[in-house]
Amino acid sequence: MKLNEMPRTHLAHLPTPLEDASKLAAEIGLPRLYIKRDDCTGLATGGNKARKLEFLMADAQAQGAKVVMTCGGSQSNHARQTAAAACKLGMKCVIYLADPFPTTFEGNLVLDSILDAEMKFYPSMDYDDLLRVMEADGKELAAQGIKSYYIPVGGSSPVGALGYAAGMQEIAGQLKVLGAENADIVFGVGSSGTLAGMILGRELFLPESRLVGISVSRDSFQCMQRARKIARQAAELIDADVTIADDCAEVHDQYVGEDYAIPTQEGKDAILLTARTEGVILDPVYTGKAMAGLIDLARKGEIGGDKPVVFWHTGGAAGLFAFHELFRDEAERLASENAI
Ligand SMILES: *Cc1c(COP(=O)(O)O)cnc(C)c1O
């Protein structure tokens, strides 16, 4: 097994803290709750893509790429962190966004602009279409002698997933100190590369833990299918002799709501509760929905009990600022309160 020998570029602030969240725990009836602070990975405000990019950008460098291309929605946290990594490593970044040209450049788009990322908007395309557009642009660059590197949506390739296999190695050490290696680990699932890396890392470093993914878009079956495939390919990259069984993780898809990136009431409530008990900021697209899932599963007794629970915070705060209207009622109430 050669995870620790794979090409890796230092981009993230690691290890991220594993913090006690006892006030929130008491509020939702859990005896022990910790938050793994991957919102503090750095790289243009933090988030889970920094861990994947350490391996992806090293791969891009090894291939001699001068341009890195990736895709996502216009509030993509992944695109923003890729743009930051490209700046640091002296590469050009082009991001392909499956959304209309925005009326206002908010949230992550502000950071993308500051980070000098070329932004291309394709309102009527899905990520498969965008991949074809990226490939065509890559060929054009190649004809000019410029090598490019594509990163799939969310950085969810086998190489990217290694970031979370290494993340599991990191948290295994932290949980050991706390005597909490049998924790239920809860986190948001989007393009499933984070889940894939955790599945591999669990096999290698933390076999007593249980992985509880909360989908923010696809159904559970699709998430698990994607994740298991990426995990197997990632295992091959590092010559890890593991079997990725059907029950290596679980994904709950009942907290998505109407659709990806459409806020839910439960997600909003989870954002307010987490902020007001722990001072920790979640977002409406990923971590708010993931925490809504954690709270519901805890209240139903499906996680926790005699086992510790970890909420793996995957970031997303930069996107929050594109959702300021969601908190307008709170702002107005607080601005007219007269308690003091
Ligand atoms: C991308 C992202 C996720 C989901 O990670 P995947 O690897 O795409 O499943 C979760 N939270 C935040 C904040 C993200 O940006």
Short mmCIF file of C-alpha atoms and ligand atoms in Angstrom, two decimals:
data_model
loop_
_atom_site.label_atom_id
_atom_site.label_comp_id
_atom_site.label_asym_id
_atom_site.label_seq_id
_atom_site.Cartn_x
_atom_site.Cartn_y
_atom_site.Cartn_z
CA MET A 1 0.00 0.00 0.00
CA LYS A 2 1.59 3.24 -1.10
CA LEU A 3 -0.83 6.05 -0.18
CA ASN A 4 1.93 7.96 1.58
CA GLU A 5 4.19 7.73 -1.49
CA MET A 6 1.72 9.18 -4.00
CA PRO A 7 2.54 12.59 -5.56
CA ARG A 8 0.96 15.22 -3.34
CA THR A 9 1.18 19.02 -3.27
CA HIS A 10 0.86 20.84 0.02
CA LEU A 11 -2.27 23.03 -0.27
CA ALA A 12 -4.44 22.44 2.81
CA HIS A 13 -4.04 23.33 6.47
CA LEU A 14 -3.71 19.85 7.96
CA PRO A 15 -4.53 18.25 10.26
CA THR A 16 -7.85 20.04 10.66
CA PRO A 17 -9.15 20.22 14.24
CA LEU A 18 -11.56 17.66 15.65
CA GLU A 19 -13.65 19.71 18.06
CA ASP A 20 -16.03 18.78 20.83
CA ALA A 21 -19.60 19.96 20.15
CA SER A 22 -21.23 19.20 23.49
CA LYS A 23 -23.76 22.05 23.44
CA LEU A 24 -25.19 20.93 20.12
CA ALA A 25 -24.98 17.30 21.31
CA ALA A 26 -27.11 18.07 24.38
CA GLU A 27 -29.64 19.90 22.23
CA ILE A 28 -30.20 16.89 19.94
CA GLY A 29 -29.87 14.13 22.53
CA LEU A 30 -26.41 12.74 21.68
CA PRO A 31 -23.99 11.81 24.47
CA ARG A 32 -20.86 12.61 22.42
CA LEU A 33 -20.56 14.71 19.24
CA TYR A 34 -17.42 15.99 17.53
CA ILE A 35 -17.03 18.22 14.48
CA LYS A 36 -14.16 17.55 12.06
CA ARG A 37 -13.35 21.04 10.82
CA ASP A 38 -12.63 20.62 7.11
CA ASP A 39 -14.20 24.05 6.70
CA CYS A 40 -10.76 25.14 8.00
CA THR A 41 -8.59 23.55 5.29
CA GLY A 42 -7.63 26.99 3.97
CA LEU A 43 -7.25 27.47 0.20
CA ALA A 44 -9.56 30.45 -0.36
CA THR A 45 -11.78 29.94 2.73
CA GLY A 46 -11.63 26.16 3.11
CA GLY A 47 -13.67 23.08 2.34
CA ASN A 48 -13.31 19.44 1.38
CA LYS A 49 -11.96 20.00 -2.15
CA ALA A 50 -8.59 21.13 -0.74
CA ARG A 51 -7.78 17.55 0.34
CA LYS A 52 -8.62 16.16 -3.11
CA LEU A 53 -6.68 18.93 -4.85
CA GLU A 54 -3.47 18.02 -3.03
CA PHE A 55 -3.42 14.80 -5.09
CA LEU A 56 -5.12 16.15 -8.24
CA MET A 57 -2.83 19.14 -8.68
CA ALA A 58 0.26 17.01 -8.04
CA ASP A 59 -0.98 14.72 -10.83
CA ALA A 60 -1.53 17.75 -13.10
CA GLN A 61 2.00 18.99 -12.36
CA ALA A 62 3.47 15.53 -13.00
CA GLN A 63 1.78 15.54 -16.40
CA GLY A 64 3.25 18.94 -17.20
CA ALA A 65 -0.13 20.72 -17.38
CA LYS A 66 -0.19 24.50 -17.65
CA VAL A 67 -4.00 24.82 -17.72
CA VAL A 68 -6.41 23.12 -15.35
CA MET A 69 -10.09 22.79 -16.33
CA THR A 70 -12.99 21.82 -14.15
CA CYS A 71 -16.78 22.13 -14.02
CA GLY A 72 -19.64 22.57 -11.59
CA GLY A 73 -22.63 24.74 -10.75
CA SER A 74 -22.02 28.49 -10.58
CA GLN A 75 -21.67 28.29 -6.77
CA SER A 76 -19.17 25.45 -7.03
CA ASN A 77 -16.87 25.34 -4.00
CA HIS A 78 -14.71 22.92 -5.94
CA ALA A 79 -14.19 25.37 -8.82
CA ARG A 80 -13.23 28.11 -6.36
CA GLN A 81 -10.66 25.96 -4.56
CA THR A 82 -9.27 24.72 -7.88
CA ALA A 83 -8.83 28.34 -8.99
CA ALA A 84 -6.93 29.09 -5.76
CA ALA A 85 -4.71 26.02 -6.17
CA ALA A 86 -3.94 27.02 -9.77
CA CYS A 87 -2.85 30.48 -8.62
CA LYS A 88 -0.55 29.01 -6.01
CA LEU A 89 1.02 26.59 -8.50
CA GLY A 90 1.31 29.05 -11.39
CA MET A 91 -1.28 27.42 -13.65
CA LYS A 92 -4.21 28.91 -15.53
CA CYS A 93 -7.68 27.78 -14.38
CA VAL A 94 -10.78 27.59 -16.58
CA ILE A 95 -14.12 26.74 -14.98
CA TYR A 96 -17.13 25.49 -16.91
CA LEU A 97 -20.35 26.29 -15.09
CA ALA A 98 -23.68 24.59 -15.88
CA ASP A 99 -25.73 27.71 -15.12
CA PRO A 100 -26.95 30.87 -16.86
CA PHE A 101 -24.73 33.96 -16.99
CA PRO A 102 -25.38 35.45 -13.54
CA THR A 103 -27.25 38.70 -12.96
CA THR A 104 -24.98 39.34 -9.95
CA PHE A 105 -21.62 37.74 -9.24
CA GLU A 106 -22.13 36.55 -5.67
CA GLY A 107 -20.64 34.05 -3.23
CA ASN A 108 -18.04 31.79 -4.86
CA LEU A 109 -18.18 33.83 -8.08
CA VAL A 110 -16.64 36.80 -6.25
CA LEU A 111 -13.73 34.60 -5.22
CA ASP A 112 -13.44 33.01 -8.69
CA SER A 113 -13.09 36.54 -10.10
CA ILE A 114 -10.46 37.55 -7.56
CA LEU A 115 -8.61 34.29 -8.28
CA ASP A 116 -8.41 35.05 -12.01
CA ALA A 117 -10.38 31.97 -13.13
CA GLU A 118 -11.76 32.10 -16.66
CA MET A 119 -15.52 31.47 -16.25
CA LYS A 120 -17.65 29.92 -18.98
CA PHE A 121 -21.41 29.63 -18.51
CA TYR A 122 -23.45 26.89 -20.21
CA PRO A 123 -27.07 27.10 -19.01
CA SER A 124 -28.45 24.12 -20.91
CA MET A 125 -25.69 21.57 -20.37
CA ASP A 126 -25.14 18.81 -17.86
CA TYR A 127 -21.71 17.70 -16.57
CA ASP A 128 -21.32 15.05 -19.28
CA ASP A 129 -21.86 17.72 -21.94
CA LEU A 130 -19.39 19.99 -20.17
CA LEU A 131 -16.78 17.25 -20.14
CA ARG A 132 -17.06 17.07 -23.94
CA VAL A 133 -16.67 20.86 -24.19
CA MET A 134 -13.59 20.70 -21.93
CA GLU A 135 -12.11 17.89 -24.02
CA ALA A 136 -12.63 19.88 -27.23
CA ASP A 137 -11.00 22.98 -25.67
CA GLY A 138 -8.16 20.79 -24.36
CA LYS A 139 -7.51 19.50 -27.88
CA GLU A 140 -7.36 23.05 -29.20
CA LEU A 141 -4.81 23.97 -26.54
CA ALA A 142 -2.81 20.83 -27.28
CA ALA A 143 -2.60 21.90 -30.93
CA GLN A 144 -0.91 25.08 -29.66
CA GLY A 145 1.45 22.97 -27.57
CA ILE A 146 -0.25 23.72 -24.25
CA LYS A 147 -0.97 20.77 -22.01
CA SER A 148 -4.20 20.85 -19.99
CA TYR A 149 -5.58 18.69 -17.16
CA TYR A 150 -9.30 18.08 -16.57
CA ILE A 151 -10.72 17.56 -13.17
CA PRO A 152 -14.22 16.04 -13.15
CA VAL A 153 -17.08 17.69 -11.24
CA GLY A 154 -16.30 17.89 -7.52
CA GLY A 155 -12.78 16.55 -8.05
CA SER A 156 -14.34 13.10 -7.75
CA SER A 157 -11.83 10.99 -9.63
CA PRO A 158 -9.87 8.08 -8.12
CA VAL A 159 -6.86 10.42 -7.69
CA GLY A 160 -9.03 13.05 -5.93
CA ALA A 161 -10.55 10.42 -3.64
CA LEU A 162 -7.08 9.70 -2.23
CA GLY A 163 -7.44 13.00 -0.36
CA TYR A 164 -10.16 11.48 1.80
CA ALA A 165 -8.41 8.15 2.19
CA ALA A 166 -5.61 10.22 3.71
CA GLY A 167 -8.23 12.21 5.63
CA MET A 168 -9.40 8.97 7.27
CA GLN A 169 -5.81 8.20 8.25
CA GLU A 170 -5.69 11.64 9.88
CA ILE A 171 -8.96 11.32 11.80
CA ALA A 172 -8.12 7.75 12.86
CA GLY A 173 -5.23 9.17 14.91
CA GLN A 174 -7.45 11.87 16.44
CA LEU A 175 -10.24 9.43 17.32
CA LYS A 176 -7.78 6.99 18.86
CA VAL A 177 -6.70 9.64 21.37
CA LEU A 178 -10.37 10.12 22.31
CA GLY A 179 -11.12 6.39 22.44
CA ALA A 180 -13.72 7.01 19.75
CA GLU A 181 -12.62 4.79 16.86
CA ASN A 182 -16.08 3.21 16.70
CA ALA A 183 -17.71 6.56 15.80
CA ASP A 184 -20.62 7.07 13.44
CA ILE A 185 -19.21 9.56 10.89
CA VAL A 186 -21.82 11.76 9.19
CA PHE A 187 -21.16 14.02 6.17
CA GLY A 188 -22.73 15.40 2.99
CA VAL A 189 -22.54 13.49 -0.29
CA GLY A 190 -22.55 15.24 -3.68
CA SER A 191 -20.39 13.93 -6.51
CA SER A 192 -19.40 11.09 -4.10
CA GLY A 193 -15.61 11.39 -4.26
CA THR A 194 -15.38 12.30 -0.59
CA LEU A 195 -17.48 9.24 0.29
CA ALA A 196 -15.31 7.10 -2.02
CA GLY A 197 -12.11 8.21 -0.31
CA MET A 198 -13.62 7.65 3.13
CA ILE A 199 -14.74 4.14 2.14
CA LEU A 200 -11.17 3.28 1.14
CA GLY A 201 -9.70 5.02 4.18
CA ARG A 202 -12.12 3.22 6.51
CA GLU A 203 -11.00 -0.15 5.18
CA LEU A 204 -7.36 0.83 5.69
CA PHE A 205 -7.37 2.82 8.93
CA LEU A 206 -10.68 2.85 10.80
CA PRO A 207 -12.56 -0.40 10.29
CA GLU A 208 -14.69 -0.04 13.44
CA SER A 209 -16.26 3.23 12.28
CA ARG A 210 -19.52 3.54 10.40
CA LEU A 211 -19.89 5.92 7.42
CA VAL A 212 -23.25 7.68 7.23
CA GLY A 213 -23.54 9.82 4.10
CA ILE A 214 -26.35 12.33 3.61
CA SER A 215 -27.06 12.95 -0.06
CA VAL A 216 -27.63 16.50 -1.27
CA SER A 217 -28.57 15.48 -4.83
CA ARG A 218 -28.63 11.91 -6.18
CA ASP A 219 -30.51 8.90 -4.75
CA SER A 220 -28.68 6.61 -2.33
CA PHE A 221 -28.19 3.83 -4.86
CA GLN A 222 -26.48 6.13 -7.37
CA CYS A 223 -24.26 7.68 -4.69
CA MET A 224 -23.12 4.28 -3.42
CA GLN A 225 -22.59 2.94 -6.93
CA ARG A 226 -20.42 5.92 -7.92
CA ALA A 227 -18.53 5.88 -4.63
CA ARG A 228 -17.77 2.15 -4.66
CA LYS A 229 -16.47 2.36 -8.21
CA ILE A 230 -14.19 5.32 -7.44
CA ALA A 231 -13.03 3.67 -4.19
CA ARG A 232 -12.04 0.47 -6.04
CA GLN A 233 -10.11 2.44 -8.67
CA ALA A 234 -8.42 4.52 -5.96
CA ALA A 235 -7.43 1.31 -4.14
CA GLU A 236 -5.76 0.08 -7.34
CA LEU A 237 -3.78 3.33 -7.65
CA ILE A 238 -2.18 2.72 -4.27
CA ASP A 239 -1.94 -1.09 -4.53
CA ALA A 240 -4.24 -1.49 -1.54
CA ASP A 241 -5.51 -5.01 -1.11
CA VAL A 242 -9.02 -4.27 0.17
CA THR A 243 -12.49 -5.50 -0.66
CA ILE A 244 -15.10 -2.78 -0.99
CA ALA A 245 -18.22 -4.56 0.25
CA ASP A 246 -21.82 -3.52 -0.38
CA ASP A 247 -22.25 -2.51 3.25
CA CYS A 248 -19.03 -0.43 3.49
CA ALA A 249 -21.15 2.72 3.96
CA GLU A 250 -24.74 3.93 3.83
CA VAL A 251 -26.27 6.98 2.15
CA HIS A 252 -29.56 8.57 3.21
CA ASP A 253 -31.35 10.51 0.47
CA GLN A 254 -34.45 11.78 2.27
CA TYR A 255 -32.89 15.15 3.21
CA VAL A 256 -32.30 16.47 -0.35
CA GLY A 257 -35.66 18.31 -0.47
CA GLU A 258 -36.87 19.64 -3.80
CA ASP A 259 -33.51 19.48 -5.54
CA TYR A 260 -29.76 20.11 -5.33
CA ALA A 261 -28.99 23.65 -4.12
CA ILE A 262 -32.61 24.40 -3.20
CA PRO A 263 -32.64 25.11 0.54
CA THR A 264 -34.90 23.09 2.88
CA GLN A 265 -36.52 24.33 6.10
CA GLU A 266 -34.76 21.55 8.05
CA GLY A 267 -31.42 22.60 6.55
CA LYS A 268 -32.03 26.22 7.52
CA ASP A 269 -33.02 25.16 11.07
CA ALA A 270 -29.83 23.07 11.29
CA ILE A 271 -27.72 26.07 10.19
CA LEU A 272 -29.29 28.26 12.90
CA LEU A 273 -29.00 25.60 15.63
CA THR A 274 -25.35 24.77 14.85
CA ALA A 275 -24.38 28.44 14.72
CA ARG A 276 -26.23 29.29 17.93
CA THR A 277 -24.88 26.37 19.96
CA GLU A 278 -21.33 26.04 18.62
CA GLY A 279 -20.59 29.23 16.66
CA VAL A 280 -19.95 27.04 13.61
CA ILE A 281 -21.25 28.14 10.20
CA LEU A 282 -22.88 25.66 7.79
CA ASP A 283 -24.29 26.31 4.30
CA PRO A 284 -27.71 25.62 2.72
CA VAL A 285 -26.44 23.45 -0.20
CA TYR A 286 -24.31 20.80 1.56
CA THR A 287 -23.54 20.99 5.24
CA GLY A 288 -26.92 22.37 6.39
CA LYS A 289 -28.73 19.45 4.76
CA ALA A 290 -26.11 17.02 6.10
CA MET A 291 -26.58 18.35 9.63
CA ALA A 292 -30.38 18.16 9.20
CA GLY A 293 -29.86 14.47 8.44
CA LEU A 294 -27.60 14.01 11.47
CA ILE A 295 -30.16 15.69 13.76
CA ASP A 296 -33.05 13.59 12.43
CA LEU A 297 -31.11 10.30 12.62
CA ALA A 298 -29.95 11.16 16.17
CA ARG A 299 -33.51 11.93 17.31
CA LYS A 300 -34.73 8.63 15.83
CA GLY A 301 -31.91 6.75 17.61
CA GLU A 302 -30.43 5.54 14.30
CA ILE A 303 -26.99 6.98 15.08
CA GLY A 304 -25.17 7.57 18.34
CA GLY A 305 -26.58 5.76 21.35
CA ASP A 306 -23.52 4.35 23.11
CA LYS A 307 -21.30 5.37 20.18
CA PRO A 308 -19.68 8.75 19.56
CA VAL A 309 -20.84 10.73 16.51
CA VAL A 310 -18.61 12.82 14.24
CA PHE A 311 -20.00 15.47 11.90
CA TRP A 312 -17.42 15.89 9.13
CA HIS A 313 -17.82 19.57 8.20
CA THR A 314 -16.99 19.85 4.49
CA GLY A 315 -17.05 23.66 4.17
CA GLY A 316 -19.34 25.65 1.88
CA ALA A 317 -19.43 28.98 3.72
CA ALA A 318 -18.39 30.96 0.62
CA GLY A 319 -21.57 29.80 -1.13
CA LEU A 320 -23.65 30.95 1.83
CA PHE A 321 -23.32 34.57 0.72
CA ALA A 322 -25.31 33.82 -2.44
CA PHE A 323 -28.22 32.85 -0.13
CA HIS A 324 -28.53 36.02 1.96
CA GLU A 325 -32.29 36.24 1.30
CA LEU A 326 -32.77 32.93 3.16
CA PHE A 327 -31.80 34.65 6.42
CA ARG A 328 -33.58 37.93 5.81
CA ASP A 329 -36.39 37.05 8.26
CA GLU A 330 -33.80 36.44 11.00
CA ALA A 331 -32.01 39.68 10.15
CA GLU A 332 -35.22 41.70 10.25
CA ARG A 333 -36.36 40.12 13.51
CA LEU A 334 -32.99 40.75 15.15
CA ALA A 335 -32.76 44.29 13.79
CA SER A 336 -36.10 45.18 15.38
CA GLU A 337 -35.68 43.35 18.70
CA ASN A 338 -35.71 45.43 21.81
CA ALA A 339 -34.64 43.12 24.62
CA ILE A 340 -31.75 45.26 25.83
C1 LIG B 1 -18.36 19.26 -2.83
C2 LIG B 1 -18.89 19.41 -1.48
C3 LIG B 1 -19.43 18.32 -0.76
C4 LIG B 1 -19.61 16.96 -1.36
O1 LIG B 1 -18.43 16.30 -1.66
P1 LIG B 1 -18.42 15.23 -2.85
O2 LIG B 1 -17.07 14.68 -2.83
O3 LIG B 1 -18.76 15.99 -4.10
O4 LIG B 1 -19.48 14.22 -2.54
C5 LIG B 1 -19.84 18.54 0.52
N1 LIG B 1 -19.77 19.75 1.09
C6 LIG B 1 -19.28 20.82 0.45
C7 LIG B 1 -19.26 22.13 1.13
C8 LIG B 1 -18.82 20.70 -0.87
O5 LIG B 1 -18.35 21.77 -1.51
#
